[in-house]
Amino acid sequence: QGFVLPGMFALLERIWLPLILMWGGAQFIMGVSLTYMMQCIFLELQLKVRCLWTNDEQAQPKASQISPKLTPEQQSLPLRGIQVPSEQEYKASGQTIPPSKRVSALFPKSDFPSGQLETYGGSSGSTSSAFKWPMQFGRAAKEESSLGLVEDDAWLQRRRCLREGAEVHRQVRQHVQLKVRPGTQLLDIAEMVEKASSALVGFDPKNPLRRGWAFPTGLSLNEVAAHDTVNPGDPARWLQPADILKLDFGVHVEGHILDCAFTMAFDPMHDELMKAVQEATEEGIRNAGPDALVADVGACVREVM
């Protein structure tokens, strides 16, 4: 008995101590219950077992994994819900097709375009309120109270970096919108984005943290909302005429990250969705500003949707 009890305690330590650590990590770090985490682990293992038992010949390929046989009309379908510049308009700033000139060289005085401007109604009260006060009440925005209204050199440099990154993102996005059509492989789209981003932002392999991509390119088809992508070695996937593609990529200039996702669709059935998303996005931008509550900005977007 004296030998069995220590052995049982040792066995309990091997079982319960990891469970307690998993429960603590799930509850206090991840914010989920141990039951939920164990269920996720079980479902993941179940999926792995099914994948091992299923032969490649038995697995049904997804529609995007079937090479499309498209007519010339389908291969030249225009984008829906997006105003795409012509090639002449795209090259008006001095850029090439495909883009190869660094954006900072196109704007040697750092006078990068400011982009679309939206009037911000102020931070007093809830931005989700239907009524807008004609003036601001209460305390000033935190930026004004701590830094004043003076735009110092550090602030101006930060704005230059952000606007340069925004112009890089805009030119890469417009190039992709000009070139991508049904029948294009998703891997080709990702490589197109990343190659153009590196060229326009001035990526230097010897100093990779100074400027370059912000993160790997996201390509999410149809029911996949976000954060999907393709990698070298994956099964080939093609863009189909009825697909709706969410493309998410970012660039950074001296650590200042520019991130933007946009949607590409070629079928009229997506027109209402594209219009709703555009209006919701602009409403969110109008309600974003100093001291705006993130929850209120999200509420405005959801209300429009």
Short mmCIF file of N, CA and C in Angstrom, two decimals, residues 76-166:
data_model
loop_
_atom_site.label_atom_id
_atom_site.label_comp_id
_atom_site.label_asym_id
_atom_site.label_seq_id
_atom_site.Cartn_x
_atom_site.Cartn_y
_atom_site.Cartn_z
N SER A 76 -13.12 38.31 -69.70
CA SER A 76 -12.98 39.78 -69.73
C SER A 76 -14.11 40.49 -69.00
N LEU A 77 -14.80 39.78 -68.10
CA LEU A 77 -15.89 40.39 -67.35
C LEU A 77 -15.37 41.57 -66.52
N PRO A 78 -16.07 42.70 -66.51
CA PRO A 78 -15.62 43.85 -65.71
C PRO A 78 -15.94 43.65 -64.23
N LEU A 79 -15.21 44.35 -63.39
CA LEU A 79 -15.49 44.32 -61.96
C LEU A 79 -16.81 45.04 -61.68
N ARG A 80 -17.54 44.55 -60.69
CA ARG A 80 -18.81 45.14 -60.31
C ARG A 80 -18.64 45.98 -59.05
N GLY A 81 -19.30 47.13 -59.01
CA GLY A 81 -19.33 47.93 -57.80
C GLY A 81 -18.07 48.70 -57.49
N ILE A 82 -17.12 48.76 -58.42
CA ILE A 82 -15.85 49.46 -58.19
C ILE A 82 -15.54 50.33 -59.40
N GLN A 83 -15.12 51.55 -59.15
CA GLN A 83 -14.68 52.43 -60.22
C GLN A 83 -13.19 52.20 -60.46
N VAL A 84 -12.87 51.49 -61.52
CA VAL A 84 -11.49 51.14 -61.84
C VAL A 84 -10.94 52.15 -62.85
N PRO A 85 -9.80 52.76 -62.58
CA PRO A 85 -9.22 53.70 -63.55
C PRO A 85 -8.74 52.98 -64.80
N SER A 86 -8.71 53.70 -65.90
CA SER A 86 -8.16 53.13 -67.13
C SER A 86 -6.65 53.07 -67.02
N GLU A 87 -6.01 52.36 -67.96
CA GLU A 87 -4.56 52.27 -67.93
C GLU A 87 -3.92 53.64 -68.14
N GLN A 88 -4.53 54.48 -68.96
CA GLN A 88 -3.99 55.83 -69.18
C GLN A 88 -4.07 56.65 -67.89
N GLU A 89 -5.19 56.56 -67.18
CA GLU A 89 -5.33 57.28 -65.91
C GLU A 89 -4.36 56.74 -64.87
N TYR A 90 -4.14 55.43 -64.89
CA TYR A 90 -3.23 54.83 -63.92
C TYR A 90 -1.80 55.32 -64.14
N LYS A 91 -1.41 55.47 -65.41
CA LYS A 91 -0.04 55.87 -65.73
C LYS A 91 0.16 57.39 -65.70
N ALA A 92 -0.91 58.15 -65.40
CA ALA A 92 -0.81 59.61 -65.43
C ALA A 92 0.16 60.14 -64.38
N SER A 93 0.32 59.44 -63.26
CA SER A 93 1.23 59.89 -62.21
C SER A 93 2.68 59.54 -62.51
N GLY A 94 2.92 58.82 -63.62
CA GLY A 94 4.28 58.40 -63.96
C GLY A 94 4.55 56.94 -63.67
N GLN A 95 3.55 56.22 -63.13
CA GLN A 95 3.73 54.81 -62.81
C GLN A 95 3.65 53.96 -64.07
N THR A 96 4.26 52.80 -64.03
CA THR A 96 4.27 51.87 -65.16
C THR A 96 3.26 50.76 -64.93
N ILE A 97 3.00 49.98 -65.97
CA ILE A 97 2.18 48.77 -65.87
C ILE A 97 2.98 47.60 -66.41
N PRO A 98 3.31 46.60 -65.62
CA PRO A 98 3.04 46.49 -64.18
C PRO A 98 3.82 47.54 -63.38
N PRO A 99 3.35 47.91 -62.20
CA PRO A 99 4.01 48.96 -61.43
C PRO A 99 5.42 48.56 -61.00
N SER A 100 6.36 49.47 -61.21
CA SER A 100 7.75 49.17 -60.87
C SER A 100 8.47 50.35 -60.24
N LYS A 101 7.89 51.57 -60.33
CA LYS A 101 8.56 52.75 -59.81
C LYS A 101 8.18 52.98 -58.35
N ARG A 102 9.18 53.24 -57.54
CA ARG A 102 8.95 53.49 -56.13
C ARG A 102 8.10 54.76 -55.96
N VAL A 103 7.09 54.71 -55.10
CA VAL A 103 6.17 55.83 -54.92
C VAL A 103 6.89 57.08 -54.42
N SER A 104 7.86 56.91 -53.55
CA SER A 104 8.59 58.08 -53.05
C SER A 104 9.34 58.79 -54.16
N ALA A 105 9.70 58.07 -55.25
CA ALA A 105 10.36 58.72 -56.38
C ALA A 105 9.35 59.49 -57.24
N LEU A 106 8.09 59.05 -57.24
CA LEU A 106 7.06 59.76 -57.99
C LEU A 106 6.64 61.05 -57.29
N PHE A 107 6.87 61.11 -55.98
CA PHE A 107 6.53 62.30 -55.19
C PHE A 107 7.78 62.73 -54.43
N PRO A 108 8.76 63.31 -55.11
CA PRO A 108 10.05 63.63 -54.46
C PRO A 108 9.91 64.66 -53.33
N LYS A 109 8.87 65.47 -53.34
CA LYS A 109 8.67 66.45 -52.28
C LYS A 109 7.81 65.91 -51.14
N SER A 110 7.53 64.61 -51.18
CA SER A 110 6.69 63.95 -50.16
C SER A 110 5.29 64.55 -50.07
N ASP A 111 4.81 65.12 -51.19
CA ASP A 111 3.46 65.67 -51.22
C ASP A 111 2.47 64.60 -51.67
N PHE A 112 2.38 63.54 -50.89
CA PHE A 112 1.52 62.42 -51.24
C PHE A 112 0.05 62.83 -51.15
N PRO A 113 -0.81 62.27 -52.01
CA PRO A 113 -2.23 62.63 -51.96
C PRO A 113 -2.84 62.31 -50.60
N SER A 114 -3.78 63.15 -50.19
CA SER A 114 -4.45 62.93 -48.90
C SER A 114 -5.54 61.88 -49.00
N GLY A 115 -6.00 61.58 -50.22
CA GLY A 115 -7.04 60.58 -50.38
C GLY A 115 -8.42 61.14 -50.11
N GLN A 116 -9.39 60.26 -49.91
CA GLN A 116 -10.77 60.66 -49.67
C GLN A 116 -10.91 61.25 -48.28
N LEU A 117 -11.52 62.41 -48.16
CA LEU A 117 -11.70 63.09 -46.88
C LEU A 117 -13.16 63.03 -46.47
N GLU A 118 -13.41 62.71 -45.21
CA GLU A 118 -14.75 62.68 -44.66
C GLU A 118 -14.81 63.60 -43.44
N THR A 119 -15.90 64.34 -43.30
CA THR A 119 -16.07 65.24 -42.16
C THR A 119 -16.39 64.44 -40.92
N TYR A 120 -15.64 64.71 -39.84
CA TYR A 120 -15.85 64.02 -38.56
C TYR A 120 -16.61 64.95 -37.63
N GLY A 121 -17.70 64.45 -37.04
CA GLY A 121 -18.58 65.29 -36.25
C GLY A 121 -18.12 65.58 -34.85
N GLY A 122 -17.00 65.03 -34.42
CA GLY A 122 -16.53 65.29 -33.06
C GLY A 122 -16.74 64.10 -32.17
N SER A 123 -16.14 64.16 -30.98
CA SER A 123 -16.14 63.00 -30.09
C SER A 123 -17.06 63.15 -28.90
N SER A 124 -17.83 64.24 -28.81
CA SER A 124 -18.70 64.41 -27.65
C SER A 124 -19.92 63.52 -27.78
N GLY A 125 -20.20 62.79 -26.72
CA GLY A 125 -21.36 61.91 -26.74
C GLY A 125 -21.11 60.69 -27.58
N SER A 126 -22.13 59.92 -27.77
CA SER A 126 -22.04 58.70 -28.56
C SER A 126 -22.13 59.03 -30.04
N THR A 127 -21.19 58.53 -30.83
CA THR A 127 -21.22 58.78 -32.26
C THR A 127 -22.32 58.01 -32.95
N SER A 128 -22.90 57.04 -32.25
CA SER A 128 -23.99 56.28 -32.86
C SER A 128 -25.33 56.98 -32.73
N SER A 129 -25.36 58.12 -32.03
CA SER A 129 -26.60 58.85 -31.86
C SER A 129 -27.03 59.47 -33.18
N ALA A 130 -28.34 59.50 -33.42
CA ALA A 130 -28.84 60.06 -34.66
C ALA A 130 -28.69 61.58 -34.68
N PHE A 131 -28.72 62.23 -33.48
CA PHE A 131 -28.63 63.68 -33.41
C PHE A 131 -27.18 64.10 -33.25
N LYS A 132 -26.72 65.06 -34.04
CA LYS A 132 -25.35 65.57 -33.98
C LYS A 132 -25.38 66.99 -33.41
N TRP A 133 -24.62 67.22 -32.34
CA TRP A 133 -24.55 68.55 -31.75
C TRP A 133 -23.77 69.47 -32.68
N PRO A 134 -24.19 70.76 -32.78
CA PRO A 134 -23.47 71.68 -33.67
C PRO A 134 -22.10 72.07 -33.16
N MET A 135 -21.80 71.82 -31.88
CA MET A 135 -20.49 72.14 -31.34
C MET A 135 -20.09 71.06 -30.35
N GLN A 136 -18.82 71.05 -29.98
CA GLN A 136 -18.32 70.01 -29.09
C GLN A 136 -18.45 70.46 -27.64
N PHE A 137 -18.97 69.57 -26.79
CA PHE A 137 -19.09 69.85 -25.36
C PHE A 137 -18.13 68.96 -24.60
N GLY A 138 -17.86 69.31 -23.36
CA GLY A 138 -16.98 68.50 -22.53
C GLY A 138 -15.52 68.77 -22.82
N ARG A 139 -14.67 67.84 -22.41
CA ARG A 139 -13.24 68.04 -22.54
C ARG A 139 -12.80 67.92 -23.99
N ALA A 140 -11.63 68.47 -24.28
CA ALA A 140 -11.07 68.36 -25.63
C ALA A 140 -10.56 66.95 -25.87
N ALA A 141 -10.29 66.64 -27.13
CA ALA A 141 -9.76 65.32 -27.45
C ALA A 141 -8.43 65.11 -26.74
N LYS A 142 -8.10 63.85 -26.44
CA LYS A 142 -6.87 63.56 -25.69
C LYS A 142 -5.64 64.07 -26.41
N GLU A 143 -5.64 63.98 -27.75
CA GLU A 143 -4.47 64.43 -28.48
C GLU A 143 -4.25 65.93 -28.27
N GLU A 144 -5.32 66.72 -28.25
CA GLU A 144 -5.17 68.16 -28.08
C GLU A 144 -4.77 68.51 -26.65
N SER A 145 -5.34 67.80 -25.68
CA SER A 145 -5.04 68.13 -24.29
C SER A 145 -3.63 67.75 -23.90
N SER A 146 -3.05 66.72 -24.56
CA SER A 146 -1.71 66.28 -24.19
C SER A 146 -0.63 66.91 -25.06
N LEU A 147 -0.91 67.11 -26.35
CA LEU A 147 0.11 67.62 -27.26
C LEU A 147 -0.17 69.04 -27.72
N GLY A 148 -1.38 69.52 -27.50
CA GLY A 148 -1.73 70.82 -28.05
C GLY A 148 -2.04 70.71 -29.53
N LEU A 149 -2.24 71.85 -30.16
CA LEU A 149 -2.59 71.88 -31.58
C LEU A 149 -1.36 71.97 -32.47
N VAL A 150 -0.17 71.98 -31.89
CA VAL A 150 1.05 72.13 -32.66
C VAL A 150 1.39 70.81 -33.35
N GLU A 151 1.63 70.86 -34.64
CA GLU A 151 2.04 69.67 -35.40
C GLU A 151 3.56 69.63 -35.41
N ASP A 152 4.15 68.89 -34.50
CA ASP A 152 5.61 68.86 -34.40
C ASP A 152 6.21 67.98 -35.50
N ASP A 153 7.54 67.91 -35.56
CA ASP A 153 8.22 67.17 -36.63
C ASP A 153 7.89 65.69 -36.60
N ALA A 154 7.79 65.12 -35.38
CA ALA A 154 7.49 63.69 -35.28
C ALA A 154 6.10 63.39 -35.84
N TRP A 155 5.14 64.27 -35.55
CA TRP A 155 3.78 64.06 -36.07
C TRP A 155 3.75 64.19 -37.59
N LEU A 156 4.46 65.17 -38.12
CA LEU A 156 4.49 65.36 -39.57
C LEU A 156 5.17 64.19 -40.27
N GLN A 157 6.24 63.66 -39.66
CA GLN A 157 6.91 62.50 -40.24
C GLN A 157 6.01 61.27 -40.22
N ARG A 158 5.27 61.10 -39.15
CA ARG A 158 4.33 59.98 -39.07
C ARG A 158 3.26 60.11 -40.15
N ARG A 159 2.75 61.32 -40.36
CA ARG A 159 1.74 61.52 -41.39
C ARG A 159 2.32 61.26 -42.78
N ARG A 160 3.57 61.68 -43.03
CA ARG A 160 4.20 61.40 -44.32
C ARG A 160 4.31 59.91 -44.57
N CYS A 161 4.72 59.17 -43.54
CA CYS A 161 4.85 57.72 -43.69
C CYS A 161 3.49 57.08 -43.99
N LEU A 162 2.47 57.53 -43.28
CA LEU A 162 1.14 56.96 -43.48
C LEU A 162 0.60 57.27 -44.87
N ARG A 163 0.82 58.49 -45.34
CA ARG A 163 0.31 58.85 -46.67
C ARG A 163 1.13 58.18 -47.78
N GLU A 164 2.41 57.98 -47.57
CA GLU A 164 3.18 57.23 -48.55
C GLU A 164 2.69 55.79 -48.63
N GLY A 165 2.49 55.18 -47.47
CA GLY A 165 1.97 53.82 -47.47
C GLY A 165 0.59 53.72 -48.09
N ALA A 166 -0.24 54.74 -47.85
CA ALA A 166 -1.58 54.73 -48.44
C ALA A 166 -1.51 54.83 -49.96
#
